[in-house]
C-alpha atoms as a PDB file:
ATOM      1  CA  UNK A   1       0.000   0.000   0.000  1.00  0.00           C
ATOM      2  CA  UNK A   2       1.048   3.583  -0.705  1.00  0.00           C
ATOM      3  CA  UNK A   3       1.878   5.671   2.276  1.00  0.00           C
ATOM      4  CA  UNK A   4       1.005   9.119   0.247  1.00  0.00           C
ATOM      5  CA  UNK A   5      -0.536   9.735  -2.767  1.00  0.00           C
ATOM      6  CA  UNK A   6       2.307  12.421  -3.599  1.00  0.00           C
ATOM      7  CA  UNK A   7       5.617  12.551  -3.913  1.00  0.00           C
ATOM      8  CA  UNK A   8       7.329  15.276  -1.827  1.00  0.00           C
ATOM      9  CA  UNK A   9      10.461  14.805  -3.140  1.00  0.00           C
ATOM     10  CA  UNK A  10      11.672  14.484  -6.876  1.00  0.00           C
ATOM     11  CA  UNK A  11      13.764  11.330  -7.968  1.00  0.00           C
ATOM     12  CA  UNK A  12      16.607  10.884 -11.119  1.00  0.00           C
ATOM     13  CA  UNK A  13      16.379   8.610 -14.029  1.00  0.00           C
ATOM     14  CA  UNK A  14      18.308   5.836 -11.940  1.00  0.00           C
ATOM     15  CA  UNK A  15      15.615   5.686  -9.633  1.00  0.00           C
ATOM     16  CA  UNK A  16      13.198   4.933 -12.457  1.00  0.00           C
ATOM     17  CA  UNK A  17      15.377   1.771 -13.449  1.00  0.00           C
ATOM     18  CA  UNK A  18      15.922   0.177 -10.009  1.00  0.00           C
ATOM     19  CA  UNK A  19      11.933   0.943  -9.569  1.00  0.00           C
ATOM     20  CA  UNK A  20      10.097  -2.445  -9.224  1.00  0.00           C
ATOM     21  CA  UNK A  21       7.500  -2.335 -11.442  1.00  0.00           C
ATOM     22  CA  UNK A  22       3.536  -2.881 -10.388  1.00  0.00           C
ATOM     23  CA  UNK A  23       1.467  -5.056 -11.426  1.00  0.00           C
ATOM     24  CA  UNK A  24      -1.164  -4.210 -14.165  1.00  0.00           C
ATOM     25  CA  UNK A  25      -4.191  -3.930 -11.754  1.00  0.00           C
ATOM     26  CA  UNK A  26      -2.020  -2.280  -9.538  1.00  0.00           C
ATOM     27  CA  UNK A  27      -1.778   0.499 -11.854  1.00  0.00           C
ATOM     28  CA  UNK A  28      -5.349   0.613 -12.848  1.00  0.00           C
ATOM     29  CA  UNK A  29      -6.575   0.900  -9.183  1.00  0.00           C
ATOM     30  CA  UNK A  30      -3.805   3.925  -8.539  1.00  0.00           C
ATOM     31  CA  UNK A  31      -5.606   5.484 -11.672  1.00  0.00           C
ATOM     32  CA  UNK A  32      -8.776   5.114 -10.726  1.00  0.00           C
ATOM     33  CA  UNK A  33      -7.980   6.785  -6.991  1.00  0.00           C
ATOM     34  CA  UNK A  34      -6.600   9.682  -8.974  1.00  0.00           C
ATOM     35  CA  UNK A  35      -9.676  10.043 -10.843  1.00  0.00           C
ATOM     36  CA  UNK A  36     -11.845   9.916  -7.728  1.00  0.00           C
ATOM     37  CA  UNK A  37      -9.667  12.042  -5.680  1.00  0.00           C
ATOM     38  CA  UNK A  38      -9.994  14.801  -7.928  1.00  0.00           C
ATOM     39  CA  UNK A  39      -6.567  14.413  -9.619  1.00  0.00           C
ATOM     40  CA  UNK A  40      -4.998  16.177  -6.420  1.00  0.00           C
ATOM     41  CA  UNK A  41      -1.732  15.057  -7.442  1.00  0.00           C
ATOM     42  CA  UNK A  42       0.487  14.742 -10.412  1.00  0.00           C
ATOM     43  CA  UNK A  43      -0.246  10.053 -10.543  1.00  0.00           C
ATOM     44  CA  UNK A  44       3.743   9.698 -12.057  1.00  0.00           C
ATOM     45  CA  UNK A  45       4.584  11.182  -8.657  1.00  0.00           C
ATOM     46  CA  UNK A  46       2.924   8.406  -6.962  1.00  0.00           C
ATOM     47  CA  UNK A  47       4.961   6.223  -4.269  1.00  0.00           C
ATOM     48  CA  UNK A  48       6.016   2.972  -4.864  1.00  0.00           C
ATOM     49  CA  UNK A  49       5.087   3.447  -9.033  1.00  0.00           C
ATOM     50  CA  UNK A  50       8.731   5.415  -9.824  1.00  0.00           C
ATOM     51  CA  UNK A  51       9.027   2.421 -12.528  1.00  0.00           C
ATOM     52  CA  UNK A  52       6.030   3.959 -14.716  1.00  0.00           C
ATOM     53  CA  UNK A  53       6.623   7.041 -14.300  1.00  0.00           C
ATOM     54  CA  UNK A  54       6.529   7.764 -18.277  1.00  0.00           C
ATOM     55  CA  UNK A  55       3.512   5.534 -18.335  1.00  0.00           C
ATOM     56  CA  UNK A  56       1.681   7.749 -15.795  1.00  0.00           C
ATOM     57  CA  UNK A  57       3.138  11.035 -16.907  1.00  0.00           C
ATOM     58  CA  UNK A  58       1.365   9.950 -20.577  1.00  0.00           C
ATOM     59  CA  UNK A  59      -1.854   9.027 -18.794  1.00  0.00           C
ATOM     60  CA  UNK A  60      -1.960  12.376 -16.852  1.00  0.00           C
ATOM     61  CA  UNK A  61      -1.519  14.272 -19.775  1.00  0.00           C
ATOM     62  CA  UNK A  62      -4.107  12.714 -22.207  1.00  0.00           C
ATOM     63  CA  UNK A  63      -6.104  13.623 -18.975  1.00  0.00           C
ATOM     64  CA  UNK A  64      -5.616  16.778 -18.637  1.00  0.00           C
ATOM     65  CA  UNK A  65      -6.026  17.391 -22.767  1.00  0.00           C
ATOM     66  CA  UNK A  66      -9.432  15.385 -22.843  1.00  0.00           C
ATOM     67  CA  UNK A  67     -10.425  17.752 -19.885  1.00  0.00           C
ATOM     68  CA  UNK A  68      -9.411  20.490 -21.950  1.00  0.00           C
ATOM     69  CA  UNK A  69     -11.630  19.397 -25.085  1.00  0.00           C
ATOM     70  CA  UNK A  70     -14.403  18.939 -23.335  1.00  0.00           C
ATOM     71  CA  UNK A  71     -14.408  22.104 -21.421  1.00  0.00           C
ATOM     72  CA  UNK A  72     -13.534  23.557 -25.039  1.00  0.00           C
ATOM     73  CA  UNK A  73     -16.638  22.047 -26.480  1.00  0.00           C
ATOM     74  CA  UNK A  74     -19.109  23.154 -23.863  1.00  0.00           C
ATOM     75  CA  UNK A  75     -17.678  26.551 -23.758  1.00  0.00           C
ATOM     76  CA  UNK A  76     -18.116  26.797 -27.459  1.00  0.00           C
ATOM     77  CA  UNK A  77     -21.744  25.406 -27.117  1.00  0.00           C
ATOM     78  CA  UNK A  78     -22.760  28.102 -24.461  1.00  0.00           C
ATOM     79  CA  UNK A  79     -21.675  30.427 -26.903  1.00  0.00           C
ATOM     80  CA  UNK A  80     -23.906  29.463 -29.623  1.00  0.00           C
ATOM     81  CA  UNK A  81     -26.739  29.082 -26.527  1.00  0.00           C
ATOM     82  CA  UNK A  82     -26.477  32.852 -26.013  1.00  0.00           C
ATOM     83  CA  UNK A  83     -25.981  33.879 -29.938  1.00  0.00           C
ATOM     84  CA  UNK A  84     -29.418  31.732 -30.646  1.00  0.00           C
ATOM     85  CA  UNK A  85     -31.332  33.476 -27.861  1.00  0.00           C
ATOM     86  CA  UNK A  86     -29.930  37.305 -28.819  1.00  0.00           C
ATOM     87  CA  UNK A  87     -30.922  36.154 -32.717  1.00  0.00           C
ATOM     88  CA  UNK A  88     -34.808  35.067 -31.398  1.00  0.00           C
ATOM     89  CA  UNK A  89     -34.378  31.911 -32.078  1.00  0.00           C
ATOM     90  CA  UNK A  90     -33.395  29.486 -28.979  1.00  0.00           C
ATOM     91  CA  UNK A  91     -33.915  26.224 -31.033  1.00  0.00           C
ATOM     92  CA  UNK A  92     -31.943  27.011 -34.447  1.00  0.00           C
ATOM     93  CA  UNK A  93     -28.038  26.434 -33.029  1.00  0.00           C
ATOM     94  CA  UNK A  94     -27.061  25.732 -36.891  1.00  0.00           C
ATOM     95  CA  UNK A  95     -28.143  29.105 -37.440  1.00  0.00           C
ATOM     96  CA  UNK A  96     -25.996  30.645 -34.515  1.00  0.00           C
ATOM     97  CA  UNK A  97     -23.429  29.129 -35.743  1.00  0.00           C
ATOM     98  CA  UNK A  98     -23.394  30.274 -39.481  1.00  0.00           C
ATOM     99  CA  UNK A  99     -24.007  33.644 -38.093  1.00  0.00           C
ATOM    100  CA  UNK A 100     -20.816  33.070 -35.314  1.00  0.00           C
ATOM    101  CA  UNK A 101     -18.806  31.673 -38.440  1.00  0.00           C
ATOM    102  CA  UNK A 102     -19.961  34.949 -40.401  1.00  0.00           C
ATOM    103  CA  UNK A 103     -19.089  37.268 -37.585  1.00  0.00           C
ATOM    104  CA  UNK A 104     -14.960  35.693 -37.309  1.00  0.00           C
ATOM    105  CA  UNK A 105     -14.230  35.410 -40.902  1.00  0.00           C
ATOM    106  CA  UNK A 106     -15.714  39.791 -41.515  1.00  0.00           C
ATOM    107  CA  UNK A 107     -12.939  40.027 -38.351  1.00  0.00           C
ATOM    108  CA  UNK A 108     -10.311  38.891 -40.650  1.00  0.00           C
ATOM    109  CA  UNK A 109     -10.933  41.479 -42.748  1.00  0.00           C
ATOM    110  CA  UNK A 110     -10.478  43.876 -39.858  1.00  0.00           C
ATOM    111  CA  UNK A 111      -6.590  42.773 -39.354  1.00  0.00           C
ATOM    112  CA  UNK A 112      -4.094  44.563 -40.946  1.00  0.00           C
ATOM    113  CA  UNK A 113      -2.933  43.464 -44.806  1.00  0.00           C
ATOM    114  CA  UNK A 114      -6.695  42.193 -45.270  1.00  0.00           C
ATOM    115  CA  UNK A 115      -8.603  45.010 -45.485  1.00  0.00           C
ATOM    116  CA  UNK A 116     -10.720  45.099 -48.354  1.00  0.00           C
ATOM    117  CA  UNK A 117     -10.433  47.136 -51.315  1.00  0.00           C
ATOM    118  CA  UNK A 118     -12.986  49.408 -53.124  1.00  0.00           C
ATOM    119  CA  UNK A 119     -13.636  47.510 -56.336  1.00  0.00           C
ATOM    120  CA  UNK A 120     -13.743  50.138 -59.700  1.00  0.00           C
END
């Protein structure tokens, strides 16, 4: 059993090597208790698992970038929540977004070497 979750101290690449390594379920069950406890902690840090260390650093990461994506995706959907109700129509989201997708590419033309030039 672990005796922290955390590691409070940092260890070198030799440490890694004369790491035993854990068994499968082992590392599935230390995964899970990060998930639950609320990812306190940064997992490759995790006592007693110094021989995965890349394994769990990977894991962490594709964590954290999922997390990301997600709060990405309802960020961007709240945003097309709000344009639909200031357009009068709560229901029509492909609208909002053709109108959102209108709105950024007329701010292109707004930066500098893309203004647009009188026709004659």
């Amino acid at each position: 059993m672990m005796n922290s979750p955390a590691r409070t101290t940092s260890f070198t690449a030799v440490t890694l090597f004369q790491a035993t390594p854990r068994a499968p379920q082992e590392i599935e069950a230390l995964k899970l208790r990060w998930r639950q406890g609320g990812r306190l902690w940064n997992i490759e840090n995790s006592d007693g698992f110094e021989a995965h260390f890349v394994e769990l650093l990977a894991y962490r990461l594709e964590c954290e970038a999922n997390s990301y994506v997600k709060r990405k995706e309802q960020a961007d959907q709240h945003e097309l929540t709000l344009l639909a109700d200031r357009l009068g129509c709560p229901d029509n989201l492909a609208l909002a977004r053709y109108v959102l997708n209108l709105e950024r590419a007329l701010l292109r033309f707004e930066e500098p070497g893309l203004r647009l030039q009188s026709v004659r």
